[in-house]
Coordinates of C-alpha atoms and ligand atoms in Angstrom, one line a residue:
M20 CA 0.0 0.0 0.0
A21 CA 1.2 3.5 -0.8
K22 CA 2.2 5.6 2.2
I23 CA 0.5 8.9 2.7
G24 CA 2.6 11.7 4.1
I25 CA 1.5 14.2 6.6
N26 CA 2.7 17.8 6.3
I27 CA 4.2 18.7 9.6
A28 CA 3.9 22.4 8.9
T29 CA 0.2 22.4 8.2
G30 CA -1.0 19.1 9.7
S31 CA -2.7 18.3 6.5
L32 CA -2.3 15.3 4.2
Q33 CA 0.7 15.6 2.1
Q34 CA -0.1 16.2 -1.5
P35 CA 2.2 15.1 -4.3
E36 CA 4.7 17.9 -4.8
M37 CA 3.7 20.4 -7.3
I38 CA 6.0 22.6 -9.4
V39 CA 4.6 26.1 -9.6
G40 CA 4.8 28.6 -12.4
I41 CA 5.7 32.2 -11.5
D42 CA 5.3 35.4 -13.4
L43 CA 7.7 37.7 -11.6
G44 CA 6.5 41.0 -13.1
T45 CA 7.7 44.6 -12.9
T46 CA 4.4 45.8 -11.5
N47 CA 2.5 42.6 -10.6
S48 CA 3.5 39.0 -9.9
L49 CA 1.5 35.8 -9.9
V50 CA 1.8 32.1 -9.1
A51 CA -0.1 29.4 -11.0
I52 CA -0.4 25.6 -11.1
I53 CA -2.0 23.0 -13.3
H54 CA -5.2 22.0 -11.5
P55 CA -4.7 18.3 -10.5
E56 CA -8.2 17.4 -11.5
T57 CA -9.2 19.6 -14.4
K58 CA -5.6 19.6 -15.7
M59 CA -6.1 23.2 -16.6
P60 CA -3.7 26.0 -15.6
I61 CA -5.1 28.3 -12.8
A62 CA -3.7 31.3 -11.1
L63 CA -3.7 30.9 -7.3
K64 CA -6.1 33.4 -5.7
E65 CA -6.3 34.7 -2.1
F66 CA -9.7 35.0 -0.3
D67 CA -10.2 38.4 -1.8
G68 CA -10.3 36.7 -5.2
S69 CA -7.3 38.5 -6.6
S70 CA -4.6 36.5 -8.2
I71 CA -2.2 39.5 -8.5
V72 CA 0.5 40.2 -6.0
P73 CA 1.7 43.8 -6.6
S74 CA 5.6 43.6 -6.9
V75 CA 6.0 46.0 -4.0
V76 CA 8.1 45.6 -0.9
H77 CA 7.8 47.8 2.2
F78 CA 10.2 47.9 5.1
D79 CA 9.3 49.5 8.4
Q80 CA 11.8 51.1 10.8
F81 CA 12.0 47.8 12.8
G82 CA 12.9 45.8 9.7
N83 CA 9.5 44.2 9.3
V84 CA 8.7 43.4 5.7
E85 CA 5.4 43.6 3.9
V86 CA 4.9 42.5 0.3
G87 CA 2.1 42.9 -2.3
A88 CA -1.3 44.4 -1.6
A89 CA -0.3 45.2 2.0
A90 CA 2.8 47.1 0.8
K91 CA 1.1 49.1 -2.0
P92 CA -0.5 51.9 0.1
Y93 CA 3.0 52.8 1.3
L94 CA 4.0 53.8 -2.2
E95 CA 2.3 57.1 -1.4
S96 CA 2.6 57.3 2.3
D97 CA 6.2 56.1 2.8
P98 CA 7.9 56.2 -0.6
A99 CA 11.5 56.2 0.7
N100 CA 10.9 52.8 2.3
T101 CA 8.7 51.2 -0.4
I102 CA 10.4 49.4 -3.2
F103 CA 8.6 48.9 -6.6
S104 CA 9.9 47.8 -10.0
A105 CA 12.8 45.9 -8.5
K106 CA 12.8 43.9 -11.7
R107 CA 14.1 46.9 -13.6
L108 CA 17.2 46.8 -11.3
M109 CA 17.9 43.1 -11.8
G110 CA 21.5 42.5 -12.9
K111 CA 22.0 46.2 -13.5
S112 CA 24.7 48.7 -12.4
Y113 CA 24.1 52.3 -11.3
K114 CA 25.4 53.4 -14.7
D115 CA 22.7 51.3 -16.4
I116 CA 19.9 53.0 -14.6
Q117 CA 21.1 56.5 -13.8
T118 CA 19.2 58.1 -16.7
H119 CA 16.0 56.8 -15.2
Q120 CA 16.8 57.6 -11.6
D121 CA 13.9 60.0 -11.3
F122 CA 11.6 57.1 -11.9
F123 CA 12.5 55.5 -8.6
A124 CA 11.2 57.2 -5.5
Y125 CA 13.6 55.3 -3.2
K126 CA 17.4 55.6 -2.7
I127 CA 19.6 53.7 -5.2
I128 CA 23.3 53.7 -4.2
D129 CA 25.6 55.4 -6.6
D130 CA 29.0 54.9 -5.0
N131 CA 30.4 52.7 -7.7
N132 CA 29.1 53.1 -11.2
D133 CA 30.1 49.7 -12.5
S134 CA 29.1 47.4 -9.7
L135 CA 25.6 45.9 -9.2
V136 CA 23.0 48.4 -7.7
K137 CA 21.9 48.3 -4.1
V138 CA 18.9 50.0 -2.6
Q139 CA 19.2 51.8 0.7
V140 CA 16.3 51.6 3.1
G141 CA 17.2 53.3 6.5
D142 CA 20.6 52.0 7.3
Q143 CA 20.1 48.7 5.4
F144 CA 21.2 47.9 1.9
Y145 CA 19.3 45.5 -0.3
S146 CA 20.2 44.0 -3.7
P147 CA 17.5 43.6 -6.3
I148 CA 18.0 39.9 -5.9
E149 CA 17.0 40.2 -2.2
L150 CA 14.0 42.4 -3.1
S151 CA 12.8 40.0 -5.7
A152 CA 13.3 37.2 -3.2
H153 CA 10.8 38.9 -0.9
I154 CA 8.2 38.9 -3.7
L155 CA 9.0 35.2 -4.6
T156 CA 8.7 34.3 -0.9
A157 CA 5.2 35.9 -0.8
L158 CA 4.2 33.9 -3.8
K159 CA 5.6 30.7 -2.4
N160 CA 3.7 31.3 0.9
R161 CA 0.5 31.9 -1.0
A162 CA 0.9 28.7 -2.9
E163 CA 1.7 26.7 0.2
H164 CA -1.2 28.2 2.0
I165 CA -3.6 27.4 -0.7
L166 CA -2.2 24.0 -1.7
K167 CA -1.5 22.9 1.9
T168 CA 1.8 21.4 0.9
P169 CA 5.4 22.7 0.8
V170 CA 6.3 24.3 -2.5
T171 CA 10.0 24.1 -3.3
K172 CA 10.2 23.9 -7.1
A173 CA 9.3 26.6 -9.6
V174 CA 9.5 27.8 -13.2
I175 CA 10.0 31.6 -13.4
T176 CA 9.4 33.8 -16.4
V177 CA 11.7 36.6 -17.6
P178 CA 11.4 39.0 -20.5
A179 CA 12.9 37.5 -23.7
Y180 CA 15.6 40.3 -23.8
F181 CA 16.9 39.5 -20.3
N182 CA 20.7 38.8 -20.6
D183 CA 22.7 36.1 -18.8
S184 CA 23.2 38.2 -15.7
Q185 CA 19.6 39.1 -15.4
R186 CA 18.5 35.5 -15.8
Q187 CA 21.1 34.4 -13.2
A188 CA 19.9 37.2 -10.8
T189 CA 16.3 35.8 -11.2
R190 CA 17.5 32.3 -10.5
D191 CA 19.4 33.5 -7.4
A192 CA 16.3 35.4 -6.1
G193 CA 14.4 32.1 -6.4
K194 CA 17.2 30.3 -4.5
L195 CA 17.1 32.9 -1.8
A196 CA 13.3 32.5 -1.5
G197 CA 13.9 28.7 -1.0
L198 CA 12.8 27.7 -4.5
D199 CA 14.7 25.4 -6.7
V200 CA 14.2 27.2 -10.1
L201 CA 13.9 24.3 -12.5
R202 CA 13.7 26.6 -15.5
I203 CA 13.8 30.2 -16.5
I204 CA 11.5 30.7 -19.5
N205 CA 10.7 33.7 -21.7
E206 CA 7.4 35.5 -21.0
P207 CA 6.2 35.3 -24.6
T208 CA 7.0 31.6 -24.7
A209 CA 4.9 31.2 -21.6
A210 CA 2.0 33.1 -23.1
S211 CA 2.0 30.8 -26.1
L212 CA 1.9 27.7 -23.9
A213 CA -1.0 29.2 -22.0
Y214 CA -2.9 29.4 -25.3
G215 CA -2.0 25.7 -25.9
L216 CA 0.3 26.6 -28.7
G217 CA 3.2 24.2 -29.3
L218 CA 1.7 21.3 -27.5
D219 CA 0.9 19.5 -30.8
P220 CA 4.1 18.3 -32.3
T221 CA 2.8 18.5 -35.8
E222 CA 1.9 22.2 -35.4
E223 CA 3.9 24.8 -37.4
K224 CA 3.1 28.4 -36.5
T225 CA 4.6 31.9 -36.4
I226 CA 3.3 33.9 -33.5
A227 CA 3.4 37.6 -32.5
V228 CA 3.1 38.2 -28.7
Y229 CA 2.1 41.8 -27.9
D230 CA 2.7 42.5 -24.2
L231 CA 1.6 45.9 -22.9
G232 CA 1.7 45.9 -19.1
G233 CA 1.6 48.7 -16.5
G234 CA 5.1 50.1 -17.2
T235 CA 6.7 48.1 -20.0
F236 CA 6.0 47.0 -23.5
D237 CA 7.4 44.0 -25.3
I238 CA 6.8 42.5 -28.7
S239 CA 8.2 39.1 -29.5
I240 CA 8.0 37.0 -32.7
L241 CA 8.1 33.3 -32.0
K242 CA 8.2 30.2 -34.2
I243 CA 6.8 26.9 -33.2
S244 CA 7.7 23.8 -35.1
G245 CA 7.6 20.2 -34.0
G246 CA 6.8 21.2 -30.4
V247 CA 9.9 23.4 -30.4
F248 CA 9.7 27.1 -29.6
E249 CA 12.1 29.6 -31.1
V250 CA 12.2 33.3 -30.5
L251 CA 12.8 34.9 -33.9
S252 CA 13.1 38.5 -32.6
T253 CA 12.2 40.8 -29.8
N254 CA 11.6 44.6 -29.4
G255 CA 9.9 47.0 -27.0
D256 CA 10.2 49.8 -24.6
T257 CA 11.0 49.3 -20.9
Y258 CA 9.4 52.6 -19.9
L259 CA 6.1 52.5 -21.8
G260 CA 2.9 51.0 -20.5
G261 CA -0.5 51.6 -18.9
D262 CA 0.9 54.2 -16.5
D263 CA 1.5 56.4 -19.6
L264 CA -2.1 56.0 -20.6
D265 CA -3.1 57.2 -17.1
R266 CA -0.7 60.1 -17.4
A267 CA -2.3 61.2 -20.7
I268 CA -5.7 61.5 -18.9
I269 CA -4.1 63.3 -15.9
E270 CA -2.6 65.9 -18.2
Y271 CA -5.8 66.3 -20.1
W272 CA -7.8 66.9 -16.9
M273 CA -5.1 69.2 -15.4
G274 CA -5.4 71.2 -18.6
L275 CA -9.2 71.4 -18.2
M276 CA -8.9 72.5 -14.6
K277 CA -6.1 75.0 -15.5
L278 CA -3.8 73.3 -12.9
D279 CA -0.1 73.5 -13.5
T280 CA 1.1 71.1 -10.9
L281 CA 0.0 69.0 -8.0
E282 CA 3.5 68.4 -6.8
N283 CA 2.9 69.7 -3.3
Q284 CA -0.5 68.1 -2.9
K285 CA 0.3 64.4 -2.6
S286 CA -3.1 63.3 -1.7
L287 CA -4.8 65.2 -4.5
K288 CA -2.2 63.9 -7.0
Q289 CA -2.9 60.3 -5.9
Q290 CA -6.6 60.8 -6.1
L291 CA -6.3 62.2 -9.6
R292 CA -4.0 59.3 -10.6
L293 CA -6.6 56.7 -9.3
A294 CA -9.4 58.6 -11.1
A295 CA -7.5 58.5 -14.4
E296 CA -6.8 54.8 -14.1
Q297 CA -10.5 54.3 -13.3
A298 CA -11.5 56.3 -16.4
K299 CA -9.1 54.3 -18.6
I300 CA -10.5 51.0 -17.3
A301 CA -14.1 52.2 -17.7
L302 CA -13.5 53.4 -21.2
S303 CA -12.5 49.9 -22.2
N304 CA -16.2 49.1 -22.0
A305 CA -18.0 52.5 -22.2
A306 CA -18.1 55.6 -24.4
H307 CA -18.0 58.1 -21.6
F308 CA -16.6 58.5 -18.0
E309 CA -17.5 60.9 -15.3
T310 CA -16.2 61.4 -11.8
N311 CA -15.9 64.0 -9.0
F312 CA -12.5 65.5 -8.1
A313 CA -12.0 68.1 -5.4
G314 CA -15.6 69.4 -6.0
E315 CA -15.3 69.5 -9.7
K316 CA -16.9 67.2 -12.3
L317 CA -14.3 65.6 -14.5
T318 CA -15.4 63.9 -17.7
I319 CA -13.7 62.2 -20.6
T320 CA -15.1 60.5 -23.7
K321 CA -13.6 57.4 -25.4
E322 CA -13.0 59.4 -28.5
I323 CA -10.9 62.0 -26.6
F324 CA -9.1 59.3 -24.7
E325 CA -8.2 57.5 -28.0
N326 CA -6.9 60.8 -29.4
L327 CA -4.7 61.3 -26.3
I328 CA -3.1 57.9 -26.4
A329 CA -2.8 57.4 -30.2
G330 CA 0.8 58.5 -30.1
I331 CA 1.7 56.0 -27.4
V332 CA -0.1 53.2 -29.2
D333 CA 1.8 54.2 -32.5
K334 CA 5.1 53.9 -30.6
T335 CA 4.4 50.3 -29.8
M336 CA 3.5 49.7 -33.4
E337 CA 6.9 51.0 -34.5
C338 CA 8.5 48.4 -32.2
C339 CA 6.3 45.8 -33.9
A340 CA 7.5 46.8 -37.3
K341 CA 11.1 46.6 -36.1
A342 CA 10.6 43.2 -34.6
M343 CA 9.0 42.0 -37.9
K344 CA 12.0 43.4 -39.8
D345 CA 14.5 41.7 -37.5
A346 CA 12.7 38.4 -37.9
V347 CA 12.7 38.9 -41.7
L348 CA 9.0 38.3 -41.9
K349 CA 5.9 39.8 -43.6
V350 CA 2.7 40.4 -41.8
S351 CA 1.1 37.6 -43.8
D352 CA 3.6 35.2 -42.2
I353 CA 2.1 35.7 -38.8
N354 CA -0.5 33.0 -38.0
T355 CA -1.5 34.1 -34.5
V356 CA -1.3 37.3 -32.5
L357 CA -1.5 36.9 -28.7
M358 CA -2.4 39.8 -26.3
V359 CA -0.6 39.9 -23.0
G360 CA -0.7 42.5 -20.2
G361 CA -3.6 44.4 -18.6
S362 CA -3.3 47.4 -21.0
T363 CA -4.2 45.2 -24.0
R364 CA -7.8 45.5 -22.8
V365 CA -7.9 49.0 -24.3
P366 CA -10.0 48.7 -27.5
L367 CA -7.7 51.1 -29.4
V368 CA -4.7 48.9 -28.6
K369 CA -6.5 45.8 -29.7
N370 CA -7.8 47.3 -32.9
T371 CA -4.5 48.9 -33.8
V372 CA -2.6 45.6 -33.3
A373 CA -5.3 43.7 -35.3
T374 CA -5.0 46.3 -38.1
F375 CA -1.2 46.1 -38.1
F376 CA -1.2 42.3 -38.3
N377 CA -4.2 42.2 -40.6
Q378 CA -6.1 39.7 -38.4
P379 CA -8.2 39.4 -35.3
V380 CA -6.1 39.1 -32.1
N381 CA -6.3 36.4 -29.4
D382 CA -7.4 37.8 -26.1
T383 CA -9.5 34.9 -24.6
V384 CA -7.0 34.2 -21.8
N385 CA -6.9 36.7 -19.0
P386 CA -4.0 39.0 -20.1
D387 CA -2.9 39.6 -16.5
E388 CA -2.6 35.9 -15.8
V389 CA -1.5 34.4 -19.2
V390 CA 2.2 34.4 -18.5
A391 CA 1.9 32.7 -15.1
L392 CA -0.5 30.2 -16.6
G393 CA 2.0 29.4 -19.3
A394 CA 4.8 29.0 -16.7
A395 CA 2.5 26.5 -14.9
V396 CA 2.1 24.6 -18.2
Q397 CA 5.9 24.5 -18.5
A398 CA 6.2 23.4 -14.9
D399 CA 3.8 20.5 -15.7
I400 CA 5.9 19.5 -18.6
L401 CA 9.0 19.4 -16.4
A402 CA 7.1 17.4 -13.8
G403 CA 6.7 14.8 -16.5
N404 CA 3.0 15.2 -16.7
N405 CA 3.1 16.5 -20.2
Q406 CA 5.0 15.5 -23.3
S407 CA 8.6 16.7 -23.1
M408 CA 9.2 19.7 -25.2
L409 CA 12.3 21.8 -25.9
L410 CA 12.1 25.5 -25.5
L411 CA 14.3 27.6 -27.6
D412 CA 15.2 31.2 -27.0
I413 CA 17.6 33.6 -28.7
T414 CA 20.7 35.6 -27.8
P415 CA 19.9 39.3 -28.1
L416 CA 23.5 40.3 -29.1
S417 CA 26.4 38.4 -30.7
L418 CA 28.9 36.6 -28.4
G419 CA 32.5 36.2 -29.3
I420 CA 36.2 36.5 -28.2
E421 CA 38.9 39.0 -28.7
T422 CA 41.5 38.0 -31.3
M423 CA 44.7 39.7 -32.6
G424 CA 44.5 43.4 -33.0
G425 CA 41.5 43.8 -30.7
L426 CA 39.1 42.2 -33.2
M427 CA 35.8 40.6 -32.2
D428 CA 35.6 37.1 -33.4
V429 CA 31.9 36.1 -33.2
L430 CA 31.2 32.5 -32.2
L431 CA 27.5 32.9 -31.6
P432 CA 25.8 35.4 -33.8
R433 CA 22.9 37.6 -32.4
N434 CA 19.6 35.8 -32.5
S435 CA 21.2 32.4 -32.1
K436 CA 18.7 29.9 -30.8
I437 CA 19.4 28.6 -27.3
P438 CA 20.3 26.1 -25.9
T439 CA 23.2 26.2 -28.3
Q440 CA 26.9 25.5 -28.7
A441 CA 29.5 26.8 -31.1
G442 CA 33.3 26.3 -31.2
R443 CA 36.4 27.4 -33.1
Q444 CA 40.1 26.6 -33.0
Y445 CA 42.8 29.1 -32.3
T446 CA 46.5 28.9 -31.9
T447 CA 49.4 30.8 -30.3
Q448 CA 51.1 33.7 -32.0
K449 CA 54.5 33.4 -30.3
D450 CA 57.0 30.6 -30.0
G451 CA 56.9 29.0 -26.5
Q452 CA 53.7 30.9 -25.6
S453 CA 52.5 29.2 -22.5
G454 CA 49.2 30.8 -22.0
I455 CA 46.4 32.3 -24.1
Q456 CA 43.9 34.8 -22.8
I457 CA 40.3 34.3 -23.7
A458 CA 38.3 37.5 -23.3
I459 CA 34.6 37.2 -24.0
Y460 CA 32.6 40.0 -25.4
Q461 CA 29.0 40.7 -26.4
G462 CA 28.0 43.1 -29.2
E463 CA 27.8 43.7 -32.9
R464 CA 30.8 45.9 -33.5
D465 CA 34.0 44.6 -35.2
L466 CA 36.4 45.9 -32.6
V467 CA 36.0 44.6 -29.0
K468 CA 36.6 48.0 -27.6
D469 CA 33.2 49.0 -28.9
N470 CA 31.5 45.9 -27.4
R471 CA 30.8 44.9 -23.9
K472 CA 33.2 42.7 -22.0
L473 CA 31.6 39.8 -20.2
G474 CA 34.6 38.1 -18.7
E475 CA 38.0 36.6 -19.3
F476 CA 40.3 33.8 -18.3
T477 CA 43.7 32.5 -19.2
L478 CA 44.4 29.0 -20.4
S479 CA 47.9 28.6 -18.9
G480 CA 50.4 25.8 -18.7
I481 CA 50.6 25.1 -22.5
P482 CA 53.9 23.2 -23.0
S483 CA 56.5 25.1 -25.0
M484 CA 55.7 24.7 -28.7
P485 CA 56.4 26.8 -31.8
A486 CA 53.9 29.4 -32.6
G487 CA 50.9 28.0 -34.5
L488 CA 51.4 24.5 -33.2
P489 CA 49.1 24.4 -30.2
K490 CA 45.4 23.9 -31.1
V491 CA 43.1 25.6 -28.7
D492 CA 39.5 24.7 -29.1
V493 CA 37.2 27.4 -27.7
Q494 CA 33.6 26.3 -27.1
F495 CA 30.6 28.6 -26.2
L496 CA 27.7 26.7 -24.6
I497 CA 24.5 28.4 -23.6
N498 CA 22.1 26.3 -21.6
A499 CA 18.3 26.4 -21.7
D500 CA 18.3 29.2 -19.1
G501 CA 20.5 31.4 -21.2
I502 CA 23.6 31.1 -19.0
L503 CA 26.9 31.1 -21.0
Q504 CA 29.8 28.8 -20.3
V505 CA 33.0 29.2 -22.2
R506 CA 35.6 26.4 -22.4
A507 CA 39.1 26.4 -23.8
K508 CA 41.0 23.2 -24.5
E509 CA 44.4 22.7 -25.9
L510 CA 43.9 19.6 -28.0
R511 CA 47.4 18.2 -28.0
T512 CA 47.7 18.2 -24.2
G513 CA 44.1 18.1 -23.2
L514 CA 44.6 21.1 -20.9
T515 CA 41.2 22.6 -20.2
Q516 CA 39.9 25.8 -18.6
S517 CA 36.4 27.2 -18.4
I518 CA 34.2 29.9 -16.9
E519 CA 30.6 30.5 -16.5
I520 CA 29.6 34.0 -17.4
K521 CA 27.8 35.9 -14.7
P522 CA 28.4 39.4 -16.0
Q523 CA 28.9 42.3 -13.6
Y524 CA 25.9 44.2 -15.0
G525 CA 23.4 44.0 -17.8
L526 CA 22.1 46.1 -20.6
T527 CA 18.7 47.7 -21.0
D528 CA 16.9 46.8 -24.1
Q529 CA 17.3 50.4 -25.3
E530 CA 21.1 49.8 -25.0
V531 CA 20.8 46.5 -26.9
E532 CA 18.9 48.4 -29.6
Q533 CA 21.5 51.2 -29.4
R534 CA 24.2 48.7 -29.9
L535 CA 22.4 47.2 -32.9
M536 CA 21.9 50.7 -34.3
D537 CA 25.6 51.5 -33.8
S538 CA 26.6 48.4 -35.6
I539 CA 24.5 49.5 -38.6
T540 CA 25.7 53.2 -38.4
Y541 CA 29.3 52.2 -38.2
A542 CA 29.1 49.2 -40.4
K543 CA 31.2 50.6 -43.2
E544 CA 33.8 52.0 -40.9
D545 CA 33.9 48.8 -38.9
I546 CA 34.3 46.6 -42.0
A547 CA 37.2 48.8 -43.2
T548 CA 38.9 48.7 -39.7
R549 CA 38.5 45.0 -39.5
A550 CA 40.0 44.5 -42.9
L551 CA 43.0 46.7 -42.0
V552 CA 43.5 45.0 -38.6
E553 CA 43.3 41.5 -40.2
A554 CA 45.7 42.5 -43.0
K555 CA 48.2 43.9 -40.4
T556 CA 47.9 40.9 -38.2
E557 CA 48.5 38.5 -41.1
A558 CA 51.4 40.7 -42.3
E559 CA 53.0 40.7 -38.8
Q560 CA 52.7 36.9 -38.6
I561 CA 54.3 36.4 -42.0
L562 CA 57.1 38.7 -41.0
A563 CA 57.7 36.9 -37.7
V564 CA 57.7 33.5 -39.4
T565 CA 59.9 34.6 -42.2
E566 CA 62.4 36.1 -39.8
K567 CA 62.5 32.9 -37.8
F568 CA 62.8 30.8 -41.0
M569 CA 65.7 33.0 -42.3
S570 CA 67.7 32.8 -39.1
K571 CA 67.3 29.0 -38.9
N572 CA 67.8 28.2 -42.6
I573 CA 70.1 30.8 -43.9
A574 CA 72.3 28.1 -45.4
L575 CA 69.5 26.9 -47.7
L576 CA 69.1 30.2 -49.4
S577 CA 71.1 31.9 -52.1
K578 CA 72.6 35.3 -51.5
E579 CA 70.1 36.7 -54.1
E580 CA 67.2 35.0 -52.4
L581 CA 68.3 36.5 -49.1
M582 CA 68.5 40.0 -50.6
Q583 CA 65.1 39.7 -52.2
T584 CA 63.5 38.5 -49.0
A585 CA 65.0 41.3 -47.0
E586 CA 63.7 43.8 -49.5
A587 CA 60.2 42.2 -49.5
M588 CA 60.1 42.2 -45.7
Q589 CA 61.1 45.9 -45.5
A590 CA 58.5 46.8 -48.1
L591 CA 55.8 45.0 -46.0
Q592 CA 57.0 46.6 -42.8
L593 CA 56.7 50.0 -44.4
A594 CA 53.2 49.2 -45.7
I595 CA 52.1 48.3 -42.2
T596 CA 53.3 51.7 -40.8
M597 CA 51.4 53.4 -43.6
E598 CA 48.1 51.6 -42.5
D599 CA 47.2 51.0 -46.1
K600 CA 45.2 47.8 -46.3
N601 CA 45.6 47.2 -50.1
L602 CA 49.3 47.9 -49.9
I603 CA 49.8 45.6 -46.9
Q604 CA 47.9 42.8 -48.7
G605 CA 49.9 43.3 -51.9
K606 CA 53.2 43.3 -50.1
T607 CA 52.1 40.3 -48.0
E608 CA 51.3 38.4 -51.1
A609 CA 54.6 39.3 -52.6
L610 CA 56.5 38.1 -49.6
N611 CA 54.5 34.9 -49.5
E612 CA 55.2 34.3 -53.2
L613 CA 58.8 34.7 -52.6
T614 CA 59.1 32.5 -49.5
R615 CA 56.7 29.7 -50.5
P616 CA 59.3 27.7 -52.4
F617 CA 61.6 28.0 -49.3
A618 CA 59.1 26.5 -47.1
E619 CA 58.4 23.7 -49.5
R620 CA 62.1 23.2 -49.7
V621 CA 62.5 22.4 -46.0
M622 CA 59.1 20.8 -45.8
D623 CA 58.8 22.1 -42.3
Q624 CA 55.3 21.2 -41.2
A625 CA 55.5 23.4 -38.2
I626 CA 56.3 26.5 -40.2
S627 CA 53.7 25.9 -42.9
G628 CA 51.3 25.4 -40.0
A629 CA 52.3 28.6 -38.4
L630 CA 52.0 30.4 -41.7
K631 CA 48.3 29.4 -41.9
G632 CA 47.7 29.7 -38.1
K633 CA 45.2 32.1 -36.8
G634 CA 46.6 34.1 -33.9
I635 CA 45.0 34.9 -30.7
M636 CA 46.1 37.4 -28.0
D637 CA 49.0 36.3 -25.9
Ligands
AMP717 P1 0.0 44.2 -15.9 O1 1.3 44.8 -15.7 O2 0.0 43.3 -17.1 O3 -0.7 43.6 -14.7 O4 -1.0 45.4 -16.4 C1 -1.4 46.4 -15.6 C2 -1.9 47.5 -16.4 O5 -3.1 47.2 -17.0 C3 -2.2 48.7 -15.5 O6 -1.7 49.9 -16.1 C4 -3.8 48.7 -15.5 O7 -4.3 50.0 -15.3 C5 -4.1 48.2 -16.9 N1 -5.4 47.7 -17.0 C6 -6.0 46.7 -16.2 N2 -7.3 46.5 -16.6 C7 -7.5 47.4 -17.6 C8 -8.7 47.6 -18.5 N3 -9.8 47.0 -18.4 N4 -8.5 48.6 -19.4 C9 -7.4 49.2 -19.6 N5 -6.3 49.0 -18.8 C10 -6.3 48.1 -17.9

């Protein structure tokens, strides 16, 4: 007979352990499960019927912590000690967020621009990981309270553009909250799963996920094929959402009331903000809204509201156009459009998206819950209750290493599907070189100095060998969570070294976009620079190898050959100093032509290997 466990914490019968799905949102968070009987995903609700846990953490002077709905009122009454939008700080440095500092009403430490941000509350310092862990703990407690069983395993969603460090930070927050994070998945992928997309292995679909929440906007283009999800492209704006729609109404009303500012009247300001949100929500189902504010009647029609927000909605459509362009797709290629986020309830938003994609949108699943519900579907798959499926995401920027002359050698191009692996062989540039340095960069520019450094390590202890002889295999591996591991192995000796990349700080998606734009703006310049650096590097290698050859094999060459070679070397050296790519290439070729028969003459494998070798930094 099977044993039945008793939960010591609650005294109730132990249920089989459940893996929960968590949407850790900027404004709101939720926890969901697959209902054991109906097998349908459901968001877990408290007695008040609300599935939403506001992503707000309040600390009182005694260090007591309140999270969610209980913490929300403090946003107005005690802003310095009330943390919202901690997600925006995940994996970020002060430098990353300083242009948006006005957005945060609490104190963000700015003592070191490059290290990860901390938030100061009283005399305590909190990392965004600790803050997120408080929210995750509240969700875990909610789940345990409702399910009457300990909850220790979770799937957590993150935006598709989150980089390695942000994903790692989310995973660490889970750990801190006592959760074993089985998988980090992308929010648009979760939304698709909630709509049941991708569960049929014969299904082939291209999906657009339009996600307009309270403070952020994301558009993602996904492809599903054979039960496999692939993110083709992402775009968006991390500071655009429902709050901007509220602000449009506030400004309109302030104009009507001839009010310049309510800066010093906190309570009135708050009242007006709430009235504006109420108006916005009402106008999703009505043509007209009316309320009283400080003894005045305030009204707004749906038509006026739509005129006020048209610019904001258009901005999101520009992002959609960019995402389509990045995915190299036409609107007619999109089979399904999914609506995610509370703000997609606004009819103008729905209609504009439908017009853009030239088809009706899917909005049958609650847009506030859809991501958490999808995370629950994924959790169920991982629990083995559903067919096993592979989830593929993409790298937002190219990943590579620094090679000779400060060039970026891309191993994994931008938009590579993950999990993935790529490798390339490198060699030493100097005789007897005992170590090679592997410096890892992220970005689209041809010179590493224009890209972002993620980390570096040295493969040391290479036995003394002539330049070009060691074969160093560098492998980039990205796991399903998007964490990058870089391995270097000297193939002759088996010497291996590796690191896992947990970058110091992340990039905002605007910065990702800026980097992409820069790579386009400077494309011509970059290509020319790369060509020159490559020509110079090759020339320097040929010069070094020739010099070595000459000193070793002087007896094999005639006096005339020696003279000609010295002249050709001098000409090449001059060309290098003149920084003229064509001249360098011409003179390299001339020297090559001249020395080729010499190399053949001695049949020195090592030297011919070195002539072909691709150098890396020493
Ligand atoms: P989310 O971040 O996805 O929870 O979205 C929250 C945002 O959706 C807030 O800005 C809400 O004001 C907005 N929202 C919720 N319900 C509605 C509605 N019926 N019409 C318009 N906006 C809504």
